[in-house]
CSV table of C-alpha atoms and ligand atoms in Angstrom, one decimal:
chain,number,residue,atom,x,y,z
K,15,MET,CA,8.8,-14.7,17.7
K,16,SER,CA,7.0,-10.8,16.1
K,17,TYR,CA,6.5,-10.5,13.0
K,18,ASN,CA,6.6,-6.7,13.7
K,19,VAL,CA,10.3,-4.4,12.7
K,20,ASN,CA,13.0,-4.8,15.1
K,21,GLU,CA,15.5,-2.5,16.8
K,22,LYS,CA,17.9,-2.2,13.2
K,23,GLY,CA,15.2,-2.2,11.1
K,24,TYR,CA,14.6,-5.5,10.7
K,25,TYR,CA,12.0,-7.8,9.7
K,26,GLY,CA,13.3,-11.7,10.1
K,27,GLU,CA,16.1,-10.6,7.6
K,28,PHE,CA,13.8,-8.6,5.5
K,29,GLY,CA,14.7,-5.3,5.5
K,30,GLY,CA,17.9,-3.0,6.6
K,31,ALA,CA,18.9,0.7,5.2
K,32,TYR,CA,20.9,-0.3,2.4
K,33,ILE,CA,21.6,3.0,1.0
K,34,PRO,CA,24.8,4.8,-0.4
K,35,GLU,CA,26.6,6.8,2.1
K,36,MET,CA,25.1,10.4,0.6
K,37,LEU,CA,21.2,9.6,1.7
K,38,TYR,CA,23.0,8.3,5.0
K,39,PRO,CA,21.9,12.1,6.8
K,40,ASN,CA,18.4,12.1,5.5
K,41,VAL,CA,17.3,8.8,6.4
K,42,GLU,CA,19.1,8.2,9.5
K,43,GLU,CA,18.0,11.8,11.1
K,44,LEU,CA,14.9,10.7,10.0
K,45,ARG,CA,15.0,7.0,11.8
K,46,GLN,CA,16.7,9.1,14.8
K,47,ASN,CA,13.4,11.9,15.3
K,48,TYR,CA,10.4,9.1,13.6
K,49,LEU,CA,9.2,7.4,16.7
K,50,LYS,CA,9.7,10.4,19.4
K,51,ILE,CA,7.8,12.9,17.0
K,52,MET,CA,4.6,9.9,16.7
K,53,ALA,CA,5.1,9.6,20.0
K,54,GLU,CA,4.6,13.6,20.6
K,55,PRO,CA,0.8,14.4,21.7
K,56,SER,CA,-0.1,16.9,19.7
K,57,PHE,CA,1.1,14.7,17.0
K,58,GLN,CA,-1.4,12.9,17.6
K,59,GLU,CA,-3.9,15.2,18.3
K,60,GLU,CA,-3.1,17.5,14.5
K,61,PHE,CA,-3.5,13.5,12.1
K,62,ASN,CA,-5.9,11.7,14.6
K,63,ALA,CA,-8.4,15.0,13.5
K,64,LEU,CA,-7.4,15.1,10.3
K,65,LEU,CA,-7.6,11.7,9.8
K,66,LYS,CA,-11.1,12.5,11.7
K,67,ASP,CA,-12.7,15.7,9.6
K,68,TYR,CA,-10.8,15.6,6.0
K,69,VAL,CA,-10.1,11.5,5.0
K,70,GLY,CA,-13.6,11.3,6.1
K,71,ARG,CA,-12.8,8.2,9.4
K,72,PRO,CA,-13.3,6.5,10.6
K,73,SER,CA,-14.4,4.1,6.9
K,74,PRO,CA,-17.0,1.8,7.9
K,75,LEU,CA,-17.0,-2.6,8.4
K,76,TYR,CA,-19.9,-3.2,6.0
K,77,LEU,CA,-21.1,-6.3,6.7
K,78,ALA,CA,-21.6,-7.4,2.5
K,79,LYS,CA,-24.9,-9.7,2.9
K,80,ARG,CA,-25.1,-10.6,-0.7
K,81,LEU,CA,-21.6,-11.5,-1.4
K,82,SER,CA,-21.8,-13.5,1.9
K,83,GLU,CA,-24.6,-15.7,0.2
K,84,LYS,CA,-22.7,-15.8,-2.6
K,85,TYR,CA,-20.0,-17.3,-0.9
K,86,ASN,CA,-22.2,-19.2,2.4
K,87,THR,CA,-19.9,-17.2,4.8
K,88,LYS,CA,-19.7,-14.2,6.7
K,89,ILE,CA,-18.0,-11.7,4.6
K,90,TYR,CA,-16.9,-7.9,6.6
K,91,LEU,CA,-15.7,-5.1,4.0
K,92,LYS,CA,-13.9,-2.3,5.6
K,93,ARG,CA,-14.8,1.1,3.1
K,94,GLU,CA,-11.6,2.4,2.4
K,95,ASP,CA,-12.6,2.8,-1.0
K,96,LEU,CA,-14.8,6.0,0.6
K,97,ASN,CA,-11.9,7.5,2.4
K,98,HIS,CA,-10.9,11.4,0.4
K,99,THR,CA,-9.2,10.5,-2.5
K,100,GLY,CA,-10.5,7.7,-3.1
K,101,ALA,CA,-7.9,4.5,-1.3
K,102,HIS,CA,-5.8,3.9,1.7
K,103,LYS,CA,-2.6,5.7,0.7
K,104,ILE,CA,-3.6,9.1,2.5
K,105,ASN,CA,-3.8,8.2,5.0
K,106,ASN,CA,0.5,7.2,5.0
K,107,THR,CA,0.5,10.9,3.1
K,108,ILE,CA,-1.4,12.9,5.9
K,109,GLY,CA,1.3,11.0,8.8
K,110,GLN,CA,4.2,11.8,6.4
K,111,ILE,CA,3.3,15.7,5.6
K,112,LEU,CA,2.8,16.3,9.5
K,113,MET,CA,6.3,14.3,10.4
K,114,ALA,CA,8.2,16.5,7.4
K,115,LYS,CA,6.4,19.7,8.9
K,116,ARG,CA,7.8,19.1,12.1
K,117,LEU,CA,11.5,18.1,11.2
K,118,GLY,CA,11.5,21.5,9.9
K,119,LYS,CA,10.9,20.2,5.8
K,120,ASN,CA,8.9,23.2,3.6
K,121,ARG,CA,10.0,20.9,0.4
K,122,ILE,CA,8.6,17.3,-0.6
K,123,ILE,CA,9.3,14.9,-3.0
K,124,ALA,CA,7.6,12.5,-3.8
K,125,GLU,CA,7.6,9.3,-6.9
K,126,THR,CA,5.0,7.8,-8.3
K,127,GLY,CA,3.5,4.9,-11.0
K,128,ALA,CA,-0.2,5.0,-11.7
K,129,GLY,CA,-0.3,8.7,-9.7
K,130,GLN,CA,-2.2,7.5,-7.0
K,131,HIS,CA,0.8,8.4,-4.2
K,132,GLY,CA,1.7,11.4,-6.7
K,133,VAL,CA,-2.3,12.6,-6.5
K,134,ALA,CA,-2.2,11.7,-2.4
K,135,THR,CA,1.0,14.4,-2.2
K,136,ALA,CA,-0.1,16.7,-3.8
K,137,THR,CA,-3.5,17.4,-1.8
K,138,VAL,CA,-2.1,16.7,1.8
K,139,CYS,CA,0.5,19.6,-0.2
K,140,ALA,CA,-1.8,22.0,-1.5
K,141,LEU,CA,-3.8,21.9,2.6
K,142,MET,CA,-0.3,22.5,4.0
K,143,GLY,CA,1.1,24.7,1.2
K,144,ILE,CA,4.4,23.5,0.7
K,145,GLU,CA,6.0,22.9,-2.2
K,146,CYS,CA,5.5,19.1,-3.4
K,147,ILE,CA,8.1,18.4,-6.5
K,148,VAL,CA,6.5,14.6,-8.0
K,149,TYR,CA,8.5,12.9,-10.2
K,150,MET,CA,7.0,10.4,-12.7
K,151,GLY,CA,8.5,8.6,-15.7
K,152,GLU,CA,7.5,9.3,-19.0
K,153,ILE,CA,5.4,6.4,-20.0
K,154,ASP,CA,3.4,6.6,-17.2
K,155,ILE,CA,2.7,10.1,-17.7
K,156,ALA,CA,1.2,9.3,-20.7
K,157,ARG,CA,-0.3,6.4,-19.7
K,158,GLN,CA,-2.0,8.1,-16.7
K,159,ALA,CA,-3.2,11.2,-18.2
K,160,PRO,CA,-6.4,12.2,-15.5
K,161,ASN,CA,-4.0,11.9,-12.4
K,162,VAL,CA,-0.8,14.0,-14.2
K,163,ALA,CA,-3.9,17.2,-14.6
K,164,ARG,CA,-4.6,16.3,-10.8
K,165,MET,CA,-1.4,16.7,-9.8
K,166,LYS,CA,-1.3,19.8,-11.6
K,167,MET,CA,-4.7,21.3,-10.1
K,168,LEU,CA,-3.6,20.4,-6.6
K,169,GLY,CA,-0.3,23.0,-7.2
K,170,ALA,CA,2.6,19.5,-8.1
K,171,LYS,CA,5.6,19.8,-10.2
K,172,VAL,CA,5.6,17.3,-12.6
K,173,VAL,CA,8.2,15.9,-13.2
K,174,PRO,CA,9.0,13.7,-16.3
K,175,ALA,CA,11.9,10.8,-15.8
K,176,LEU,CA,13.4,10.8,-19.5
K,177,SER,CA,16.1,8.1,-18.6
K,178,GLY,CA,16.1,4.2,-18.4
K,179,SER,CA,12.5,2.0,-18.9
K,180,ARG,CA,10.7,5.8,-18.6
K,181,THR,CA,8.4,4.5,-15.9
K,182,LEU,CA,8.8,3.2,-11.7
K,183,LYS,CA,11.8,3.1,-10.7
K,184,ASP,CA,13.6,5.8,-12.6
K,185,ALA,CA,11.5,8.4,-11.3
K,186,THR,CA,12.1,6.1,-7.7
K,187,ASN,CA,15.8,7.0,-8.9
K,188,GLU,CA,15.4,10.5,-9.6
K,189,ALA,CA,13.6,10.3,-7.3
K,190,ILE,CA,16.9,10.0,-5.1
K,191,ARG,CA,18.8,12.1,-6.7
K,192,ASP,CA,16.5,15.3,-5.6
K,193,TRP,CA,17.0,13.9,-2.0
K,194,ILE,CA,20.4,13.6,-2.3
K,195,ASN,CA,21.6,16.9,-4.0
K,196,ASN,CA,18.7,19.0,-1.0
K,197,PRO,CA,19.2,17.1,2.2
K,198,VAL,CA,18.0,19.8,3.9
K,199,ASP,CA,15.0,21.5,3.6
K,200,THR,CA,13.2,18.5,1.8
K,201,HIS,CA,11.4,15.4,2.2
K,202,TYR,CA,10.7,12.3,1.1
K,203,ILE,CA,7.2,10.8,0.6
K,204,ILE,CA,7.9,7.0,-0.1
K,205,GLY,CA,4.8,5.9,-0.5
K,206,SER,CA,4.5,1.6,0.7
K,207,VAL,CA,6.4,0.0,2.9
K,208,VAL,CA,9.1,0.2,0.6
K,209,GLY,CA,12.3,1.4,1.5
K,210,PRO,CA,15.2,1.8,4.0
K,211,HIS,CA,14.9,2.0,7.7
K,212,PRO,CA,12.1,4.1,9.0
K,213,TYR,CA,10.5,4.2,6.3
K,214,PRO,CA,8.6,0.5,5.8
K,215,ASP,CA,7.4,1.1,9.8
K,216,MET,CA,6.5,3.7,9.3
K,217,VAL,CA,4.4,3.9,6.3
K,218,ALA,CA,2.4,0.3,8.9
K,219,LYS,CA,2.4,2.6,11.7
K,220,PHE,CA,0.1,5.0,9.7
K,221,GLN,CA,-2.0,3.4,7.9
K,222,ALA,CA,-2.4,1.0,11.2
K,223,VAL,CA,-5.2,2.6,11.7
K,224,VAL,CA,-7.0,0.5,9.7
K,225,SER,CA,-6.3,-2.8,11.4
K,226,GLU,CA,-7.3,-0.1,14.6
K,227,GLU,CA,-10.7,0.1,13.8
K,228,ILE,CA,-11.7,-3.4,12.8
K,229,LYS,CA,-11.1,-5.0,16.3
K,230,SER,CA,-13.4,-1.7,17.6
K,231,GLN,CA,-15.7,-2.2,15.1
K,232,LEU,CA,-15.5,-6.3,15.4
K,233,LEU,CA,-15.7,-5.7,18.6
K,234,GLU,CA,-19.2,-3.7,18.9
K,235,LYS,CA,-20.8,-6.5,15.6
K,236,GLU,CA,-19.4,-9.6,16.5
K,237,GLY,CA,-18.3,-9.0,20.3
K,238,THR,CA,-15.1,-10.0,19.5
K,239,GLU,CA,-11.9,-8.0,17.6
K,240,ASN,CA,-10.7,-11.0,15.7
K,241,PRO,CA,-11.7,-12.0,12.6
K,242,ASP,CA,-11.0,-15.5,11.2
K,243,TYR,CA,-9.0,-14.2,8.3
K,244,LEU,CA,-7.8,-10.7,7.2
K,245,ILE,CA,-7.5,-10.1,3.9
K,246,ALA,CA,-6.1,-7.8,1.3
K,247,CYS,CA,-3.9,-6.8,-2.0
K,248,VAL,CA,-0.1,-6.8,-1.7
K,249,GLY,CA,1.2,-4.5,-4.4
K,250,GLY,CA,4.1,-3.1,-1.6
K,251,GLY,CA,1.7,-4.0,0.7
K,252,SER,CA,0.5,-1.2,2.9
K,253,ASN,CA,-2.4,-1.6,2.9
K,254,ALA,CA,-2.0,-4.9,3.5
K,255,ALA,CA,0.1,-4.3,6.2
K,256,GLY,CA,-2.1,-1.0,7.7
K,257,THR,CA,-4.9,-4.5,7.4
K,258,TYR,CA,-2.9,-6.7,9.4
K,259,TYR,CA,-0.7,-4.6,12.0
K,260,HIS,CA,-2.4,-5.4,15.0
K,261,TYR,CA,-3.1,-8.7,14.4
K,262,LEU,CA,1.0,-9.6,13.2
K,263,ASP,CA,1.1,-11.2,17.2
K,264,ASN,CA,-1.8,-12.8,17.3
K,265,GLU,CA,-1.8,-15.9,15.3
K,266,ASP,CA,-5.5,-17.2,15.9
K,267,VAL,CA,-6.2,-14.7,13.3
K,268,ASN,CA,-5.0,-16.0,9.8
K,269,ILE,CA,-4.1,-13.8,7.0
K,270,ILE,CA,-4.5,-13.7,3.6
K,271,ALA,CA,-2.3,-12.0,1.1
K,272,VAL,CA,-3.0,-11.1,-2.1
K,273,GLU,CA,-0.3,-10.7,-5.2
K,274,ALA,CA,-1.3,-9.4,-8.7
K,275,ALA,CA,-0.2,-13.2,-11.5
K,276,GLY,CA,-0.4,-11.3,-14.5
K,277,LYS,CA,-1.4,-12.8,-17.3
K,278,GLY,CA,-0.3,-16.1,-15.0
K,279,VAL,CA,2.3,-17.0,-12.7
K,280,ASP,CA,4.6,-18.7,-15.0
K,281,SER,CA,3.7,-17.0,-18.3
K,282,GLY,CA,6.3,-14.4,-18.2
K,283,GLU,CA,3.5,-11.2,-17.2
K,284,SER,CA,3.1,-11.1,-13.8
K,285,ALA,CA,4.0,-9.1,-10.6
K,286,ALA,CA,3.9,-12.2,-8.3
K,287,THR,CA,6.5,-11.3,-6.2
K,288,SER,CA,6.8,-13.9,-3.8
K,289,VAL,CA,6.4,-16.9,-5.0
K,290,LEU,CA,9.0,-15.8,-8.3
K,291,GLY,CA,10.8,-13.2,-6.5
K,292,LYS,CA,14.7,-14.2,-4.8
K,293,GLU,CA,16.1,-12.6,-2.2
K,294,GLY,CA,17.6,-9.1,-3.2
K,295,ILE,CA,17.7,-5.6,-1.8
K,296,ILE,CA,15.8,-2.9,-4.0
K,297,HIS,CA,15.4,0.9,-3.2
K,298,GLY,CA,17.3,0.9,0.3
K,299,SER,CA,15.7,-2.5,1.8
K,300,LYS,CA,16.7,-6.3,1.6
K,301,THR,CA,13.4,-8.5,0.5
K,302,LEU,CA,12.1,-10.6,-2.1
K,303,LEU,CA,12.2,-9.4,-5.4
K,304,MET,CA,11.5,-10.8,-9.1
K,305,GLN,CA,15.0,-10.4,-10.9
K,306,THR,CA,17.2,-12.9,-13.9
K,307,LYS,CA,19.3,-15.1,-12.6
K,308,ASP,CA,22.2,-12.2,-13.1
K,309,GLY,CA,20.7,-9.6,-10.7
K,310,GLN,CA,18.5,-7.6,-13.0
K,311,ILE,CA,15.2,-6.5,-11.6
K,312,THR,CA,12.7,-8.1,-14.1
K,313,GLU,CA,9.6,-5.4,-15.8
K,314,PRO,CA,6.4,-6.7,-13.4
K,315,TYR,CA,3.4,-6.9,-15.0
K,316,SER,CA,-0.3,-6.9,-13.7
K,317,ILE,CA,-4.4,-4.9,-15.7
K,318,SER,CA,-3.3,-3.1,-12.8
K,319,ALA,CA,-1.1,0.0,-11.7
K,320,GLY,CA,-0.6,-0.9,-8.8
K,321,LEU,CA,0.1,-3.3,-7.5
K,322,ASP,CA,2.8,-3.5,-10.5
K,323,TYR,CA,5.8,-3.8,-8.9
K,324,PRO,CA,9.2,-6.2,-8.5
K,325,GLY,CA,9.6,-6.1,-5.1
K,326,VAL,CA,7.5,-6.6,-2.1
K,327,GLY,CA,7.1,-4.4,1.6
K,328,PRO,CA,9.9,-6.6,4.0
K,329,MET,CA,7.1,-6.8,6.8
K,330,HIS,CA,5.7,-9.4,4.1
K,331,ALA,CA,8.0,-10.8,2.3
K,332,ASN,CA,9.2,-12.0,5.7
K,333,LEU,CA,5.2,-13.0,5.9
K,334,TYR,CA,5.6,-15.3,3.4
K,335,LYS,CA,9.2,-17.0,4.1
K,336,THR,CA,7.8,-17.8,8.0
K,337,GLY,CA,4.7,-19.1,6.6
K,338,ARG,CA,2.0,-16.2,8.9
K,339,ALA,CA,0.7,-15.8,6.1
K,340,GLU,CA,-0.8,-17.1,2.7
K,341,PHE,CA,-0.2,-15.7,-0.4
K,342,ILE,CA,-2.0,-16.6,-3.5
K,343,ALA,CA,-1.8,-15.1,-6.7
K,344,ILE,CA,-5.0,-14.1,-8.7
K,345,THR,CA,-4.8,-12.8,-12.6
K,346,ASP,CA,-5.8,-10.4,-14.3
K,347,ASP,CA,-9.1,-12.4,-16.0
K,348,GLU,CA,-10.4,-13.6,-12.8
K,349,ALA,CA,-9.2,-10.3,-10.7
K,350,MET,CA,-11.4,-8.6,-13.6
K,351,THR,CA,-14.3,-10.8,-12.6
K,352,SER,CA,-14.8,-9.9,-9.5
K,353,GLY,CA,-14.6,-6.8,-9.4
K,354,LEU,CA,-16.9,-6.7,-11.7
K,355,GLU,CA,-19.8,-9.5,-9.2
K,356,LEU,CA,-19.3,-6.9,-6.2
K,357,CYS,CA,-20.3,-4.2,-8.8
K,358,GLN,CA,-23.2,-7.1,-9.0
K,359,LEU,CA,-23.7,-8.3,-5.7
K,360,GLU,CA,-22.9,-5.4,-3.4
K,361,GLY,CA,-23.8,-1.9,-5.6
K,362,ILE,CA,-20.0,-1.0,-5.5
K,363,ILE,CA,-16.9,-0.9,-8.0
K,364,PRO,CA,-13.6,-1.2,-7.1
K,365,ALA,CA,-10.2,-0.9,-7.4
K,366,ILE,CA,-8.6,-2.7,-9.8
K,367,GLU,CA,-6.2,-3.8,-6.7
K,368,THR,CA,-8.8,-4.8,-4.6
K,369,SER,CA,-10.2,-6.9,-7.3
K,370,HIS,CA,-7.1,-9.5,-6.6
K,371,ALA,CA,-8.2,-9.5,-3.3
K,372,LEU,CA,-11.4,-10.3,-4.0
K,373,ALA,CA,-11.3,-12.8,-6.3
K,374,VAL,CA,-9.6,-15.5,-3.2
K,375,PHE,CA,-13.8,-16.4,-2.6
K,376,GLU,CA,-13.3,-18.1,-5.6
K,377,HIS,CA,-9.9,-19.8,-4.4
K,378,LYS,CA,-10.6,-20.9,-1.5
K,379,LYS,CA,-14.0,-22.5,0.8
K,380,PHE,CA,-14.6,-20.9,4.2
K,381,LYS,CA,-16.4,-22.0,6.8
K,382,PRO,CA,-20.7,-20.7,7.3
K,383,ASP,CA,-19.7,-19.5,10.8
K,384,ASP,CA,-16.6,-17.4,9.5
K,385,ILE,CA,-16.3,-14.2,9.6
K,386,VAL,CA,-13.6,-12.6,7.0
K,387,VAL,CA,-12.3,-9.3,6.6
K,388,VAL,CA,-10.7,-7.9,3.4
K,389,ASN,CA,-9.9,-4.7,2.8
K,390,LEU,CA,-11.3,-2.4,0.0
K,391,SER,CA,-8.8,-0.9,-0.8
K,392,GLY,CA,-9.9,1.6,-3.0
K,393,ARG,CA,-12.7,2.7,-4.9
K,394,GLY,CA,-12.9,2.1,-9.5
K,395,ASP,CA,-13.1,5.0,-11.2
K,396,LYS,CA,-9.5,5.7,-12.1
K,397,ASP,CA,-9.8,2.7,-13.7
K,398,LEU,CA,-13.6,2.8,-15.4
K,399,GLN,CA,-11.4,3.5,-18.9
K,400,ASN,CA,-10.0,-0.3,-18.0
K,401,TYR,CA,-13.0,-1.3,-16.9
K,402,ILE,CA,-14.8,-0.2,-20.2
K,403,ASP,CA,-11.9,-1.4,-22.5
K,404,TYR,CA,-12.2,-4.9,-21.0
K,405,PHE,CA,-15.6,-6.0,-20.7
K,406,LYS,CA,-16.3,-3.6,-24.0
K,407,LEU,CA,-18.8,-1.7,-22.2
U,511,PLP,C1,-1.4,1.7,-4.2
U,511,PLP,C2,-2.6,0.8,-4.1
U,511,PLP,C3,-2.4,-0.4,-3.7
U,511,PLP,C4,-1.0,-0.6,-3.6
U,511,PLP,O1,-0.2,-0.5,-3.2
U,511,PLP,P1,-0.2,-1.1,-1.8
U,511,PLP,O2,0.9,-0.6,-0.8
U,511,PLP,O3,-0.3,-2.2,-1.3
U,511,PLP,O4,-1.6,-0.9,-0.6
U,511,PLP,C5,-3.5,-1.1,-3.6
U,511,PLP,N1,-4.5,-1.0,-3.6
U,511,PLP,C6,-5.0,0.8,-4.4
U,511,PLP,C7,-7.2,1.3,-4.9
U,511,PLP,C8,-4.2,2.3,-4.3
U,511,PLP,O5,-4.7,2.5,-4.7
């Protein structure tokens, strides 16, 4: 049994491409070409060179001594926070901008909620001199002013989505409308392992560099490629997919996926999709989805803007359903406490998304000789105001 995608674009019963007919030519062009393009030596060469010299890869695998002592186990941190732009998202946007160029596209669109994916997209568009339009809900534009300013400085046009709840899902609708109207010259850069096939697989493959590096770095440090546990936070699931990718079918390696419980799984203000979700279709893929009895998508909540998504990628829905991964839900308070703890034990200020992954150590006991790798998906600069408000700093 494999936990990777099958040739039809499914992970078990999840995935596929449930799209309006008018979007079919765009998605089909990508589906027919993405594996072929990714396999080209010139693509691999350009992708790897940019990851090295522009993003700063490989990111270190750091043995966190004081954190390990506190929890009496061996904890390694995979330092995606040290990447250019401060998180893992750039791995995917670099890959997709190269894909867009090879497909002959000269215009990029993207949607963004908190603005992190918008910034990563605007960055690679500036790098390549390609026009960039980012759709963003009007409410999110007001809430995320620093990232809006970053996108504008990088030369992107930020277009407000004025309909519905004026947040991420409305921005996504605007981006899809744009793509339907501009099928020939435009590529749509999706920011996580979500959306219709082939997006979840393509994004996972661009992020897979994370687990590829973990394997060789662990081999060097521990004499084995295999940790006992891999831990990552899950919003849409891209940093987790990258962390797990080369270990998916190796069941000697335990996988832990961390979701945002918000104010508590049963509080009505949560983003714990796997526990609360039912099978449904969102953004073109069949997955687990938070919804009402009549199938209306429920607004998720988390203190962390990057985890506040009502669905989860199809790979993760399948990891949950099959039991391959253990899912743990972490509340706002638990995450904030663990984030501050990392600052004071290791001198690293993590993104609040990442702080959720770190809170696992308060929930689960590991053995002293277990090797536990946590993906440190991003740095906390962007979250400073949240930390200030929460801790009254
Ligand atoms: C966007 C983001 C996430 C959540 O997205 P995934 O696709 O689930 O990885 C997690 N951590 C950071 C730092 C982010 O910016």
